[in-house]
Coordinates of C-alpha atoms and ligand atoms in Angstrom, one line a residue:
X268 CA 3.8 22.6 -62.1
X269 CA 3.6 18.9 -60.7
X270 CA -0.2 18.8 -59.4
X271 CA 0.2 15.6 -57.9
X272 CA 0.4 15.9 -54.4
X273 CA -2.6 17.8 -54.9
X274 CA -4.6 15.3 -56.6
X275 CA -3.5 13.1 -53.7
X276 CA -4.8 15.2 -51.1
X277 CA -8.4 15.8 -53.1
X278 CA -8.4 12.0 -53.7
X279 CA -7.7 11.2 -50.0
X280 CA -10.2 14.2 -48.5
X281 CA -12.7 12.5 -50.7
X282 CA -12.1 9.3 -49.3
X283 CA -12.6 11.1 -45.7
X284 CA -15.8 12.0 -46.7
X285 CA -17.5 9.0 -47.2
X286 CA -15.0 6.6 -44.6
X287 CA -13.7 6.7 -41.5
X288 CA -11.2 4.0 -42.0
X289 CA -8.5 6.1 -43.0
X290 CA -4.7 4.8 -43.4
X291 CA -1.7 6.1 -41.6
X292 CA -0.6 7.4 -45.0
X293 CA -3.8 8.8 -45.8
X294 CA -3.7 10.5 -42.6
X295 CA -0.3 12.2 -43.4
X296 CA -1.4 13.4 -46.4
X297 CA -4.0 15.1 -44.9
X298 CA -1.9 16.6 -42.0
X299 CA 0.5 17.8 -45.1
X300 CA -2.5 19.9 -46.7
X301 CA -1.2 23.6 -46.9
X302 CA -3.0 26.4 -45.1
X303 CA -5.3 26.8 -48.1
X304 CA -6.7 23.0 -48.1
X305 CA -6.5 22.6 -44.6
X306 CA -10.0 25.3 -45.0
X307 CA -11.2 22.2 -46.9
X308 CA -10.7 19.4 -43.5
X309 CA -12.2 21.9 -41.3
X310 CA -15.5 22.1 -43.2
X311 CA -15.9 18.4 -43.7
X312 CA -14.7 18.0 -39.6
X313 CA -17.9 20.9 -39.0
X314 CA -20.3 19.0 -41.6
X315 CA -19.3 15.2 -39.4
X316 CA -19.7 17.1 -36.3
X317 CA -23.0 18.5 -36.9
X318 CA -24.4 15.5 -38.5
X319 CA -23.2 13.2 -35.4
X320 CA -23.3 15.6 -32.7
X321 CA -25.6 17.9 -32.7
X322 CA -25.3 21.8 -32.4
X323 CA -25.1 21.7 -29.0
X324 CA -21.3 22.5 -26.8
X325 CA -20.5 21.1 -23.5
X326 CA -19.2 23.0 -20.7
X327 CA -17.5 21.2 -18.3
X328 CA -16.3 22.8 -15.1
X329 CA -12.2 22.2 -14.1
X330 CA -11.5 22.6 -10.4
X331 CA -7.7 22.2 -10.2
X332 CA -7.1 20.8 -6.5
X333 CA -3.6 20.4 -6.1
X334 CA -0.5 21.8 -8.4
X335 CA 1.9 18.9 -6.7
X336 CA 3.3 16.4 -8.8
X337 CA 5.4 13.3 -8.3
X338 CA 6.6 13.2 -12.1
X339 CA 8.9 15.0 -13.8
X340 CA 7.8 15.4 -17.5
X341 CA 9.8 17.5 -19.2
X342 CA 7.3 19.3 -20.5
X343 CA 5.3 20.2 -17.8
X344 CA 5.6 22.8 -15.3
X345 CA 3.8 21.2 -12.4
X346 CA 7.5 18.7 -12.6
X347 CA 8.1 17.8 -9.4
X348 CA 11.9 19.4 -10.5
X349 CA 10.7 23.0 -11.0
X350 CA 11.2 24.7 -7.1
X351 CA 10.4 27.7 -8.7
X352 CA 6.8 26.7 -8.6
X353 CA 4.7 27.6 -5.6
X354 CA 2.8 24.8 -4.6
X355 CA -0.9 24.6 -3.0
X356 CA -3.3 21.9 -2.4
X357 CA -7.1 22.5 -1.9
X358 CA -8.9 21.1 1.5
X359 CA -11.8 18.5 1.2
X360 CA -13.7 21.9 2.2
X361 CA -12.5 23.7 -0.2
X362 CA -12.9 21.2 -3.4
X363 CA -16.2 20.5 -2.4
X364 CA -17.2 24.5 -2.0
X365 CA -16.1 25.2 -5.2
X366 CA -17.5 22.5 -6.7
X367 CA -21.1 23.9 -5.4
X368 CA -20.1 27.4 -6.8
X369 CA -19.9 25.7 -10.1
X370 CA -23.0 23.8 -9.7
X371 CA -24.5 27.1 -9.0
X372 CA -23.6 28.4 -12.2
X373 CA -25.1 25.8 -14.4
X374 CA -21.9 23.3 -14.6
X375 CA -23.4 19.7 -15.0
X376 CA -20.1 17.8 -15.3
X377 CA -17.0 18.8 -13.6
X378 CA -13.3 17.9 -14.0
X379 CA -11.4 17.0 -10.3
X380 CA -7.8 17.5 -11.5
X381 CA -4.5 17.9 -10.4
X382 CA -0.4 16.6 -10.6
X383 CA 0.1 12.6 -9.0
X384 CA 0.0 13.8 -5.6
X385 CA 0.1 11.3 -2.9
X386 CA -1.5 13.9 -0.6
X387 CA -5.2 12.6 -0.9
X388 CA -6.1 9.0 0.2
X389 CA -7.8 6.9 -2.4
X390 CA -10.4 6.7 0.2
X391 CA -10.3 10.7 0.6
X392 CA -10.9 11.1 -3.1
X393 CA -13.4 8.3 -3.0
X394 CA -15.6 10.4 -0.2
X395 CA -15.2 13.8 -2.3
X396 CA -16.8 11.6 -5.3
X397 CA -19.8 10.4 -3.2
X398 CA -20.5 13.9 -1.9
X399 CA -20.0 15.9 -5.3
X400 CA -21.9 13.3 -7.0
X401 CA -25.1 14.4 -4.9
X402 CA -25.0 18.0 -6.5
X403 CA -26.5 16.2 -9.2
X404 CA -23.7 16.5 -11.8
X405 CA -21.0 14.2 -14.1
X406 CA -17.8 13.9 -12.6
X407 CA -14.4 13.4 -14.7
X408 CA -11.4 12.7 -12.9
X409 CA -8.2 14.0 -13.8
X410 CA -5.8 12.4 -11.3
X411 CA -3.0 10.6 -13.0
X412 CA -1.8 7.3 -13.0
X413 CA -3.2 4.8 -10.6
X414 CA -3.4 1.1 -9.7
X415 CA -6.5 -1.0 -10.5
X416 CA -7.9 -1.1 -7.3
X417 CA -8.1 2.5 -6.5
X418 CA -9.8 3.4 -9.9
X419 CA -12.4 0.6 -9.2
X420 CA -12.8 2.7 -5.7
X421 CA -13.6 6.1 -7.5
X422 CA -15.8 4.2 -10.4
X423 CA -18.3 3.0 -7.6
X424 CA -18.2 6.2 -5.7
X425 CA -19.6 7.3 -8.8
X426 CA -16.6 9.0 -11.4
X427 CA -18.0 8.9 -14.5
X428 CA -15.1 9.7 -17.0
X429 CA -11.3 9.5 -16.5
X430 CA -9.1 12.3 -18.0
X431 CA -5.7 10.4 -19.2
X432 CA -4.1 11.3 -21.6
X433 CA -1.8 9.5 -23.8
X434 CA 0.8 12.0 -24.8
X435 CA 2.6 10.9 -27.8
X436 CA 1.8 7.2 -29.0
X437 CA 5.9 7.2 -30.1
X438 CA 7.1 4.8 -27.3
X439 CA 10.5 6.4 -27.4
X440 CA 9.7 9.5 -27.5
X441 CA 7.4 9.2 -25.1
X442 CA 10.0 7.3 -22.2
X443 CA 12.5 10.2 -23.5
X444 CA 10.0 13.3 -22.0
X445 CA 8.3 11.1 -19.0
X446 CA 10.9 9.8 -17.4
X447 CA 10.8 6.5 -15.6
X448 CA 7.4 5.8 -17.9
X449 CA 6.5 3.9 -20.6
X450 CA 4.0 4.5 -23.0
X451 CA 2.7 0.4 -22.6
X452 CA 2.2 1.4 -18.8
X453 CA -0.1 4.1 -19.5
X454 CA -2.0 2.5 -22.2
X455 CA -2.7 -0.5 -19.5
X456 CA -4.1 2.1 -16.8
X457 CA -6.1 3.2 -19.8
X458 CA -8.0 -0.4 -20.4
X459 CA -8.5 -0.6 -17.2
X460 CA -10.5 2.9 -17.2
X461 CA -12.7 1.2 -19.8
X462 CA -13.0 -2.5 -18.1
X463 CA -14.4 -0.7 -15.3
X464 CA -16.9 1.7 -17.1
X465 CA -15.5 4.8 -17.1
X466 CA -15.7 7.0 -20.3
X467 CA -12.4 7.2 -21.0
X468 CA -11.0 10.1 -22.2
X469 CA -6.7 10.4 -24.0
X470 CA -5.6 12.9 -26.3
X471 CA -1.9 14.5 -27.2
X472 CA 0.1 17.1 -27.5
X473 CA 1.0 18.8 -30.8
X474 CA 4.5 19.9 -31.7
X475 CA 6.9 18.3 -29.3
X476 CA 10.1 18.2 -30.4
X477 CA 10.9 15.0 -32.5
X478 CA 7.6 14.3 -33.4
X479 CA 6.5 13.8 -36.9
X480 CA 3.3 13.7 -39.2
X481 CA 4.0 10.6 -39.1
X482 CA 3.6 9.9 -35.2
X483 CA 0.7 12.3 -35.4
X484 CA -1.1 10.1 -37.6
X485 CA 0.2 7.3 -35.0
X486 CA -1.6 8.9 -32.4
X487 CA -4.9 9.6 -34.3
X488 CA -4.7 6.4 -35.2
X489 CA -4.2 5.0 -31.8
X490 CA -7.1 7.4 -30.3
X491 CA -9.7 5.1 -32.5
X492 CA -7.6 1.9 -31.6
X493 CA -8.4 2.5 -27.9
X494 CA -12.1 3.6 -28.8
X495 CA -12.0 6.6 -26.3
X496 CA -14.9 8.8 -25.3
X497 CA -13.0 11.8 -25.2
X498 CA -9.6 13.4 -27.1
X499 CA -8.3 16.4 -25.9
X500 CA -5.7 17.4 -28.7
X501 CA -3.8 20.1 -27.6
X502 CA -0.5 22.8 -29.1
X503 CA 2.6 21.5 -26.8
X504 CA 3.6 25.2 -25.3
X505 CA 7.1 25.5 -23.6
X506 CA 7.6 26.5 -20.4
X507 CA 10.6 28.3 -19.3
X508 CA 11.5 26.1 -16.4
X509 CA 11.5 22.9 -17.9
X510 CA 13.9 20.9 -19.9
X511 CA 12.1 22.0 -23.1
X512 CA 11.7 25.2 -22.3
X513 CA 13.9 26.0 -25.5
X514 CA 11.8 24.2 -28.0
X515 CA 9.6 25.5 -30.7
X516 CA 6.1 24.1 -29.8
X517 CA 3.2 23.3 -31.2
X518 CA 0.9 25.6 -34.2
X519 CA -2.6 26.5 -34.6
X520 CA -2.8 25.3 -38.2
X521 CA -1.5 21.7 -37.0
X522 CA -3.2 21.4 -34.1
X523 CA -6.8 22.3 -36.0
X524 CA -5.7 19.5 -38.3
X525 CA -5.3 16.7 -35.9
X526 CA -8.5 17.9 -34.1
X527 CA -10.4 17.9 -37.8
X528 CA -9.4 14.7 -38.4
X529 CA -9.9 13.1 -34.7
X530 CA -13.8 13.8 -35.8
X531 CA -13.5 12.5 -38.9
X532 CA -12.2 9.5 -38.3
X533 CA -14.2 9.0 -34.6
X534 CA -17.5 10.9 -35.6
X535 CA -18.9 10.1 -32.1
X536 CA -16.0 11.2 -30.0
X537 CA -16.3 14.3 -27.5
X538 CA -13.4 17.0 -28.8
X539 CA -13.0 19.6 -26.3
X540 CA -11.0 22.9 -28.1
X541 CA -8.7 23.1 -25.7
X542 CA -7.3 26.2 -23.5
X543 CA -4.0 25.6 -24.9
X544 CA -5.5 26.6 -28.7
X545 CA -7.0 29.5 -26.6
X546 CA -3.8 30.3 -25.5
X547 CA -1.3 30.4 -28.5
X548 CA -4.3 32.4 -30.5
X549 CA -7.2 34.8 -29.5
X550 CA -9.4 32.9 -32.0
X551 CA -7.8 29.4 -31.4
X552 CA -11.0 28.2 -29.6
X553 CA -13.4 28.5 -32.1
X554 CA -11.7 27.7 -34.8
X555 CA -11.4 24.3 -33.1
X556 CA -15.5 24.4 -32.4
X557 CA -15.6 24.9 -36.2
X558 CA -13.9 22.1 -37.0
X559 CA -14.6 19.5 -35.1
X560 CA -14.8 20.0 -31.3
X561 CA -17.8 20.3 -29.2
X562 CA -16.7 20.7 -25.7
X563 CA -15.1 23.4 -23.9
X564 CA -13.3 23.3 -20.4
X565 CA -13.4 26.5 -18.8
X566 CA -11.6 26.8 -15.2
X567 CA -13.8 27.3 -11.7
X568 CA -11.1 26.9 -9.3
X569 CA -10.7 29.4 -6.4
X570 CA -8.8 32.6 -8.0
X571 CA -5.8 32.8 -5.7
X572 CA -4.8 29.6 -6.6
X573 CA -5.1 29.8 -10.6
X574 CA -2.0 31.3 -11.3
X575 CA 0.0 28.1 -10.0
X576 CA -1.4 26.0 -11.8
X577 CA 1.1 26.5 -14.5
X578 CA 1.2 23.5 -16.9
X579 CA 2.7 25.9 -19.5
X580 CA 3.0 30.1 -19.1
X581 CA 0.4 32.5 -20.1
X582 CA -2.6 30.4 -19.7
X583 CA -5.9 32.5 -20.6
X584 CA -8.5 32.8 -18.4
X585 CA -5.9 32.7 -15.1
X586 CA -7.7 36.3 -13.6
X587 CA -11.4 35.2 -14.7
X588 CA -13.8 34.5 -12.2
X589 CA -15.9 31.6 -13.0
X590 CA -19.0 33.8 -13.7
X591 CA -17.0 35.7 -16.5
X592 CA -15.5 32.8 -18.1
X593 CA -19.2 31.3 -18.1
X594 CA -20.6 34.1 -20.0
X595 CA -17.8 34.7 -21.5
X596 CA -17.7 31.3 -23.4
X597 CA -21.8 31.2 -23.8
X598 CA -21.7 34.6 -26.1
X599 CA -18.8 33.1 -27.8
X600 CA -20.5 29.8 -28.6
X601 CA -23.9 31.6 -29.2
X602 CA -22.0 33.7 -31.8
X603 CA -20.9 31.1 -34.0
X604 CA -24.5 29.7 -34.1
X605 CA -24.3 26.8 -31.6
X606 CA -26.3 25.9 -28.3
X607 CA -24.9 25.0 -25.0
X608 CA -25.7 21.7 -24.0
X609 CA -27.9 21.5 -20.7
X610 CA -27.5 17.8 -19.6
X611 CA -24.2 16.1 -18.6
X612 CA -23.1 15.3 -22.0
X613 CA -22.7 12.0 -22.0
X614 CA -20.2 10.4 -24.2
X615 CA -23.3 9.3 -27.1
X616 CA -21.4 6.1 -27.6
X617 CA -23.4 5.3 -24.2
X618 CA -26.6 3.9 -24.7
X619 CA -28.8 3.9 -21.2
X620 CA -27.3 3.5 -18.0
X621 CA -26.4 6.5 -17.5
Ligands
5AD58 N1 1.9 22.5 -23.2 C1 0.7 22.0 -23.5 N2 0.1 21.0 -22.8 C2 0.7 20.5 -21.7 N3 0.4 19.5 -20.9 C3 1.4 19.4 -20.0 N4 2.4 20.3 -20.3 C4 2.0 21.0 -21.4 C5 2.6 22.0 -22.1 N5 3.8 22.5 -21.8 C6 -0.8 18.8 -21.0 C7 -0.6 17.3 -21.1 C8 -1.2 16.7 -19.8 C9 -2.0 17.8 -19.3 C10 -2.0 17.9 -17.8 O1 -1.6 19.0 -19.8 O2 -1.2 16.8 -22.2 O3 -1.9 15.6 -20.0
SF4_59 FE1 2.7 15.7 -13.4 FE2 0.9 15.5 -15.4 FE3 2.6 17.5 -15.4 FE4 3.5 15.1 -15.9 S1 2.0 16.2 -17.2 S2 4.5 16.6 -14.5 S3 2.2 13.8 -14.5 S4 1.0 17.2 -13.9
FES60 FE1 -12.4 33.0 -19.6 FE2 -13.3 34.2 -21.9 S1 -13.5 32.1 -21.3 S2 -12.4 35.1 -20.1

C-alpha cells in the first residue's frame, strides 16, 4: 500500500490549519481528499468559522424581479434562447410590496435580483433603492453586468453589496458557456463594485463540464485575489433546455469542499450554503453551515411568479411562502446549535461606516 498521497494530504491539511496562504497545488490536494478525509476539511472549515465568525447565520431575503435575460449562458435557463420559458417582470409596486412583506418578517438585508433586463431604467432601479433603503434594511443587488456609471447611481441611492458572480475563473471555458463574454470583462465590472464601496460579492459554479481540480483551485484562488465580501459556491445543475442540459453537473461532496476551503483560506468571508446544495441533497444546506458557510438565502418573492424563475429545474422552496421558508430555516439553523443573526450582517471586513 503506497501511503503517500495520504501523507500529502495530512501534511497539506496541517498546513491549512495554521495558514491561509495555501498554493494552487496545495489546494488540489485538498479537493482530491476522498469522502473519508474530506470529514477532516469540514471540521477545520467549522472550527475557522466559529472562531472568525461567530455562531450566528444570516438570513438574507431574495426577491426575484424579473426572469428576462439578455444573455444566453449555456447554462442557465433564464437564456434569453429558451422560449419555453414564461417570462414575467415585477412592477415598481410590486418589488417594493414585497420587499415590506419581507421586512415584516424580520429580513434585515435583501437581495434585488433578476436576468440583464433592459426593462428597468438605471434611474428606475435607482428610486426602488432610495425607497427600500427607508425600511431600514441592507440591500444587495443582483442585476448583472453594468457600466460604471450606473453602479455609482445605485451605490449612492444606497446598495450596499453587489451579487456578481465570477463563474469559472478558466477564461476559455468561461467565453465557451457565456457567449459574447469574457471573463477579463467581468472581473473589471467587479473592481469597479469595490472602487465604489460596495461589498462585493463572486462565487462559482461546481461541476461544469471541462472544469478541473485544477481550475477549482483557480477559482478559490481567484476569490482571495479579488478580496471579496461574499462567495456563493454553488453544484452547477443542468437544465433540460439549455445547451448543457446533457451534462453531468456538479456533487455534494465537491461542492462542500470548495466551500470548506473558501473559509479556510478567507476566514472573514460571508459563505452563504446555497439553494442549489439544498437542491441536489435534502441535507445539502447544512452540511454547508457545518463547514464553513454562514449565510442562507431563502426566496420572498410573490408565489405565482416562483416557479419561473428557473435558473436550473427542481429548485426547493419554489411552493413555500416566505413565512414557512422563514421558520422553516430558523428550526433548521437552531438545530445544529447556531443563532440567527439580527443585524444586517455586514461583511466584518468593514470596520465603521456602515
Ligand atoms: N446550476 C446552478 N447554478 C446556476 N446558475 C445559473 N445557472 C445555473 C445552473 N444551471 C447560477 C450562476 C449565476 C446565478 C444567477 O445562478 O452562478 O450567477
Ligand atoms: Fe442571464 Fe445570469 Fe442566467 Fe446568464 S446566468 S442567462 S446572465 S440570468
Ligand atoms: Fe423553504 Fe424549508 S427553507 S421550505
Amino acid at each position: 500500500m503506497d501511503y503517500s498521497w495520504a501523507l500529502d494530504f495530512l501534511k497539506t491539511l496541517e498546513k491549512a490549519s495554521i495558514t491561509t496562504e495555501l498554493k494552487k497545488k496545495e489546494l488540489v490536494t485538498l479537493l482530491a481528499a476522498d469522502p473519508n478525509d474530506s470529514k477532516l476539511l469540514f471540521n477545520l472549515a467549522d472550527r475557522v468559522r466559529a472562531q472568525y465568525m461567530s455562531n450566528a447565520v444570516h438570513l438574507r431575503g431574495i426577491i426575484e424581479i424579473s426572469n428576462y435575460c439578455r444573455q444566453n449562458c449555456h447554462y442557465c435557463g433564464l437564456r434569453c434562447d429558451n422560449k419555453k420559458l414564461g417570462r414575467y417582470r415585477l412592477s415598481y409596486e410590486e418589488i417594493y410590496k414585497t420587499a415590506e412583506e419581507a421586512v415584516n418578517i424580520g429580513y434585515k438585508t435583501l437581495v434585488l435580483q433578476a436576468g440583464e433586463d433592459n426593462h428597468y431604467s438605471p434611474l428606475e432601479i435607482a428610486l426602488l433603492i432610495k425607497a427600500i433603503k427607508k425600511l431600514d434594511v441592507a440591500i444587495t443587488l443582483s442585476l448583472g453586468e453594468h457600466d460604471y456609471e450606473t453602479y455609482g447611481l445605485w451605490r449612492e441611492a444606497g446598495a450596499d453589496r453587489y451579487l456578481l458572480k465570477h463563474e469559472t475563473a478558466d477564461p476559455v471555458l468561461y467565453q465557451k458557456i457565456r457567449p459574447g463574454k469574457t471573463l477579463e470583462e467581468r472581473l473589471k465590472c467587479q473592481t469597479w463594485l469595490k472602487e465604489l464601496g460596495y461589498q462585493l460579492g463572486s462565487g462559482c459554479m461546481v461541476g461544469l463540464p471541462g472544469q478541473t481540480l485544477d481550475t477549482l483551485a483557480q477559482d478559490l484562488l481567484l476569490l482571495k485575489k479579488m478580496a471579496v465580501e461574499m462567495a456563493g459556491i454553488g453544484p452547477f445543475i443542468p437544465h433540460p433546455d439549455t445547451p448543457l442540459a446533457a451534462s453531468k453537473g456538479g456533487s455534494l461532496e465537491m461542492t462542500l469542499k470548495m466551500v470548506a476551503l473558501a473559509r479556510i483560506i478567507m476566514p472573514l468571508v460571508h459563505l452563504p450554503s446555497t439553494t442549489a446544495l439544498g437542491t441536489i441533497h435534502p441535507q445539502g444546506r447544512e452540511l454547508a453551515l457545518q463547514g464553513g458557510a454562514n449565510v442562507v438565502m431563502p426566496n420572498v418573492s410573490p408565489s405565482q411568479y416562483r416557479e419561473l424563475y428557473q435558473i436550473y429545474p427542481n429548485k426547493i422552496c419554489v411552493k413555500d411562502e416566505p413565512e414557512h421558508c422563514k421558520s422553516c430555516i430558523t428550526g433548521k439553523i437552531l438545530a445544529l446549535g447556531r443563532t440567527i443573526g439580527t443585524d444586517y450582517g455586514h461583511s466584518p471586513k468593514l470596520q465603521g461606516g456602515y
